[in-house]
PDB file of C-alpha atoms in Angstrom:
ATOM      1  CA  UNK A   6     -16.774  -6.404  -3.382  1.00 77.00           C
ATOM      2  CA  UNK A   7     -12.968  -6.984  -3.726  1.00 88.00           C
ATOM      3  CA  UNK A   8     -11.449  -8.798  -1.259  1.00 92.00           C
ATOM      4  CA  UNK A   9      -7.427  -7.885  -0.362  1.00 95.00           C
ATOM      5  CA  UNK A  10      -5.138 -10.246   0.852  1.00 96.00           C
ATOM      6  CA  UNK A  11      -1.662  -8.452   2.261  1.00 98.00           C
ATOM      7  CA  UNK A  12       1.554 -10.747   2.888  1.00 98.00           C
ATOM      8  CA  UNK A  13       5.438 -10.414   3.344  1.00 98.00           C
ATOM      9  CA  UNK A  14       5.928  -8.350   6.703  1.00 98.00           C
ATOM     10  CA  UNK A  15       7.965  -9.744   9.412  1.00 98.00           C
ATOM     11  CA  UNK A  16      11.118  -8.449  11.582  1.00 98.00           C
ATOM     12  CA  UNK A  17      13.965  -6.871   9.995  1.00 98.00           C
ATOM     13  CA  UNK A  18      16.709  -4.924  11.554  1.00 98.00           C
ATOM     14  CA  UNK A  19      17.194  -0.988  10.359  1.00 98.00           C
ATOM     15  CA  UNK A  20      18.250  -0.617   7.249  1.00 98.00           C
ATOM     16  CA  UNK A  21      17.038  -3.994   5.498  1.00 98.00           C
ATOM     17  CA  UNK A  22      14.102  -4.454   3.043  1.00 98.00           C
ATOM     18  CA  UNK A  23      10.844  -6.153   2.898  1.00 98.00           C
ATOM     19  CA  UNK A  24       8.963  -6.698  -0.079  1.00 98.00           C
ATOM     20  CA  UNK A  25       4.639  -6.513   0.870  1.00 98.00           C
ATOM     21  CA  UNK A  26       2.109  -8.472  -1.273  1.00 98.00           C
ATOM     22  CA  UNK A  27      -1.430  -7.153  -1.969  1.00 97.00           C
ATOM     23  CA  UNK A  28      -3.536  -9.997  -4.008  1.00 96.00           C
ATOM     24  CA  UNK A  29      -7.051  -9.091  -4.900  1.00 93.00           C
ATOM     25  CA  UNK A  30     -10.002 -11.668  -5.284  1.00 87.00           C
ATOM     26  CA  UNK A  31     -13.456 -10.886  -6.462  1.00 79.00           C
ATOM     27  CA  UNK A  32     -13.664  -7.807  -8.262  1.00 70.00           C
ATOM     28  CA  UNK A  33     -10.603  -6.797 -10.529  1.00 73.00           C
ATOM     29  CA  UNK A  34      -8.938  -3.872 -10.017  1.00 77.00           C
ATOM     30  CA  UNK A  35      -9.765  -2.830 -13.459  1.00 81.00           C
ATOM     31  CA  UNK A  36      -9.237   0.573 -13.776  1.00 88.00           C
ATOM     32  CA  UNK A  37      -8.780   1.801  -9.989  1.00 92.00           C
ATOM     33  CA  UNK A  38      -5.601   2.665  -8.590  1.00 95.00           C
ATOM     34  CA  UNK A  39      -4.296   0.789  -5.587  1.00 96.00           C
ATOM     35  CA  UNK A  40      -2.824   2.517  -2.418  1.00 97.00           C
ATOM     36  CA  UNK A  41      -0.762   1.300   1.005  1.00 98.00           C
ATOM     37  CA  UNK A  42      -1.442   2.731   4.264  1.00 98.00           C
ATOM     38  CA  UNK A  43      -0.125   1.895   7.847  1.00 98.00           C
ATOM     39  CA  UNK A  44      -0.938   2.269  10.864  1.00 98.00           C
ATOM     40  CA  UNK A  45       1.282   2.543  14.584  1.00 97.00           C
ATOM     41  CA  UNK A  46      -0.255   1.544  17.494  1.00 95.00           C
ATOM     42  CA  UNK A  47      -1.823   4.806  19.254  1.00 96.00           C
ATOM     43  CA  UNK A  48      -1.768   6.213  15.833  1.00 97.00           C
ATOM     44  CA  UNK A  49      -4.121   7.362  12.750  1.00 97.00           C
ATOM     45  CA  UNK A  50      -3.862   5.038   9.588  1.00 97.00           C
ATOM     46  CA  UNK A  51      -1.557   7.444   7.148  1.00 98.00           C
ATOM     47  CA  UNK A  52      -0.745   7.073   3.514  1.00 98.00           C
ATOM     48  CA  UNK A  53       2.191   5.610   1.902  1.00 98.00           C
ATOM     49  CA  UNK A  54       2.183   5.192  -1.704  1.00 98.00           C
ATOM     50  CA  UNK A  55      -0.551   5.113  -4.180  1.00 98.00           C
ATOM     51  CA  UNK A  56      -0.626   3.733  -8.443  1.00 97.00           C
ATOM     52  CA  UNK A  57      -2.064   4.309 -10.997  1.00 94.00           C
ATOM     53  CA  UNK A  58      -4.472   1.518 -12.990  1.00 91.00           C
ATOM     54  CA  UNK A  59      -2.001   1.863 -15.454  1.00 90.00           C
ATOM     55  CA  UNK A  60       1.071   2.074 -13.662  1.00 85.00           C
ATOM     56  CA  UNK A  61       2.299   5.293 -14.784  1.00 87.00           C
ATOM     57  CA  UNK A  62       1.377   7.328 -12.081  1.00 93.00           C
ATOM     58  CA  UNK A  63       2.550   7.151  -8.771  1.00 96.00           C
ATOM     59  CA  UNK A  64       2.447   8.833  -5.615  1.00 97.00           C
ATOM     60  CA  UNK A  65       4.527   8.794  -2.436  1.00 98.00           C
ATOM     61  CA  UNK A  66       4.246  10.050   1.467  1.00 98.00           C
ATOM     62  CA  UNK A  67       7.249  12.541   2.042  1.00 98.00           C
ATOM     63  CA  UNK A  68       8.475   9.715   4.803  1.00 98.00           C
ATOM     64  CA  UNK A  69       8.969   7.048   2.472  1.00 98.00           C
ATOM     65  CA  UNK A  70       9.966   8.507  -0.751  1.00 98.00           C
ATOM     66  CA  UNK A  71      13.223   7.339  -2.445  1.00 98.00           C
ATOM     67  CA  UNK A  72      13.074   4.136  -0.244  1.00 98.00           C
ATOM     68  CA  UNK A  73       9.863   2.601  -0.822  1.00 98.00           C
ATOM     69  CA  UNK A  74       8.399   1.900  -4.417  1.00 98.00           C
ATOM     70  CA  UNK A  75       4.943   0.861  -5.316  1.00 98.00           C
ATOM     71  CA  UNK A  76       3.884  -1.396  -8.513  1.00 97.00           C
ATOM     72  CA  UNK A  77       1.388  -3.560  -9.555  1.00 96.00           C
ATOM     73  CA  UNK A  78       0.702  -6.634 -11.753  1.00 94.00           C
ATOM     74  CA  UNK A  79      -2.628  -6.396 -13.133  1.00 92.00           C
ATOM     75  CA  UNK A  80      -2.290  -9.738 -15.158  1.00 91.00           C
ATOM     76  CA  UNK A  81      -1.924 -11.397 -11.366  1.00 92.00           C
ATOM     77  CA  UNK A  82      -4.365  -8.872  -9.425  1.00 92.00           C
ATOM     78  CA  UNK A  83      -1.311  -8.270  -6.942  1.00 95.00           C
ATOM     79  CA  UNK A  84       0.111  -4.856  -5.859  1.00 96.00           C
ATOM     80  CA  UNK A  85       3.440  -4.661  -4.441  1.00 98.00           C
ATOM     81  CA  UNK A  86       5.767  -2.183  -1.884  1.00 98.00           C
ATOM     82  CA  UNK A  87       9.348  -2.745  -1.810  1.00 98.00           C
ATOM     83  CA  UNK A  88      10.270  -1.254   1.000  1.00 98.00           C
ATOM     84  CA  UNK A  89      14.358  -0.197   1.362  1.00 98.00           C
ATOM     85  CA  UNK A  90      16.021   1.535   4.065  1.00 98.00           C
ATOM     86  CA  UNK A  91      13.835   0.492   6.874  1.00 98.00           C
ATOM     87  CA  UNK A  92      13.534   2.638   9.662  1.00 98.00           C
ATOM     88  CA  UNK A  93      12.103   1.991  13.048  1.00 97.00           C
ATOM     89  CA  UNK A  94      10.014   4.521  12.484  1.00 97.00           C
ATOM     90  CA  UNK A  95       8.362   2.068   9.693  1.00 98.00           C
ATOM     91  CA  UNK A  96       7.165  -0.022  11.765  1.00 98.00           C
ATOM     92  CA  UNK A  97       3.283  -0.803  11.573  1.00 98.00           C
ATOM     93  CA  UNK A  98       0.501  -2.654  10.201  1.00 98.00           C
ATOM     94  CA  UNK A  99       0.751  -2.190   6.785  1.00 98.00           C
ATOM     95  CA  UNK A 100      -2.406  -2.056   4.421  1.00 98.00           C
ATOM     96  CA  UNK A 101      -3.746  -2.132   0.493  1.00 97.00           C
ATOM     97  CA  UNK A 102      -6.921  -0.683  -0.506  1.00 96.00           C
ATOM     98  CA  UNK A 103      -8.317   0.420  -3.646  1.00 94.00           C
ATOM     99  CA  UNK A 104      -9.531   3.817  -4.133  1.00 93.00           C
ATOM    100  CA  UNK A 105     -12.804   4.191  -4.562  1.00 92.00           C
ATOM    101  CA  UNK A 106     -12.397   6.706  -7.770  1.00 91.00           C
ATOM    102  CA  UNK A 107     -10.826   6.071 -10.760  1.00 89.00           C
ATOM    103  CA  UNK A 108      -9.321   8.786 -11.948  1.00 86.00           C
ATOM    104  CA  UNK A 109      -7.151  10.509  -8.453  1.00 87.00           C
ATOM    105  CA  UNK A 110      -4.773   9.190  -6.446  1.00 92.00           C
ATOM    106  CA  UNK A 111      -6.009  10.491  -3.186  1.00 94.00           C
ATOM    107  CA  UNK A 112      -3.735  10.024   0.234  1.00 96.00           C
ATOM    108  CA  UNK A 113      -7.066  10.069   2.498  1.00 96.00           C
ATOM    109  CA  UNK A 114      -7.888   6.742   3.784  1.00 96.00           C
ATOM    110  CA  UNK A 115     -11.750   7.692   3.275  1.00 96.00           C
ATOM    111  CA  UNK A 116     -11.570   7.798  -0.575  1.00 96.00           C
ATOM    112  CA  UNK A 117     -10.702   3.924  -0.209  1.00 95.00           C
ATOM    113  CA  UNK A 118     -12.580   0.788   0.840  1.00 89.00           C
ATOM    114  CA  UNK A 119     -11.939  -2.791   0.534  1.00 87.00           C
ATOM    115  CA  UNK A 120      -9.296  -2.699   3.134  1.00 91.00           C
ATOM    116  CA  UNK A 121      -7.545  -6.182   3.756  1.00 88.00           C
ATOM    117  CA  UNK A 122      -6.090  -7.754   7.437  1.00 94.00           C
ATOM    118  CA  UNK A 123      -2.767  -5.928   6.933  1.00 97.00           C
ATOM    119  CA  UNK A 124       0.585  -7.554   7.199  1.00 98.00           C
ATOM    120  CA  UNK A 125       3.063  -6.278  10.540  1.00 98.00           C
ATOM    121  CA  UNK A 126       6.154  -4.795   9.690  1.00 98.00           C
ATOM    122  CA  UNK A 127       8.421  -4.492  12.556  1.00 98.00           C
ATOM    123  CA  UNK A 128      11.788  -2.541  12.568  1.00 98.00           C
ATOM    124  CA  UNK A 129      14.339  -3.528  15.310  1.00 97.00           C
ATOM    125  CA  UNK A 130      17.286  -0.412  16.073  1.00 92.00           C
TER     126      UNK A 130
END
């Protein structure tokens, strides 16, 4: 069992950035990719970005693409979202998981597991 450890949310006004932290204990993430998911209160948990064990591939919600960029230091187990342009829309608990297949980069929450606490991102207007 991995365990997931999410930091760096907080309050930012529209428009600023917040960089989230994902470190892994346990179990490497040899060889899976990593995704980030969030979830709104009164809401379903929905994908945001998923990568690749080796970092090539990546793969983005609709929402968030061209403001929010995935990576991932395997050397430090850690997987990071920069997250530009924040909208208020944004706002949620914010999530890393590891998928539970190593070869796709799957936006359904149930080909994941090891979920951490999440980290709140809030987005004043």
């Amino acid at each position: 069992q991995v365990q997931l450890v999410e930091s760096g949310g907080g309050l930012v006004q529209a428009g600023g950035s917040l960089r989230l932290s994902c470190a892994a204990s346990g179990r490497t993430l040899d060889n899976y990719p990593m995704g980030w998911f969030r979830q709104a209160p009164g809401k379903e948990r929905e994908f945001v970005a998923a990568i690749s064990w080796t970092t090539v591939g990546t793969r983005y919600a609709d929402s968030v693409k061209g403001r929010f960029t995935i990576s991932r230091d395997n050397a430090k187990n850690t997987v990071y979202l920069q997250m530009n342009s924040l909208k208020p829309e944004d706002a949620a608990v914010y999530y890393c998981s590891r998928s539970l297949y190593t070869t796709y980069m799957s936006s359904a929450p149930s080909d994941y597991d090891s979920w951490g606490q999440g980290t709140q991102v809030s987005v004043s207007s």
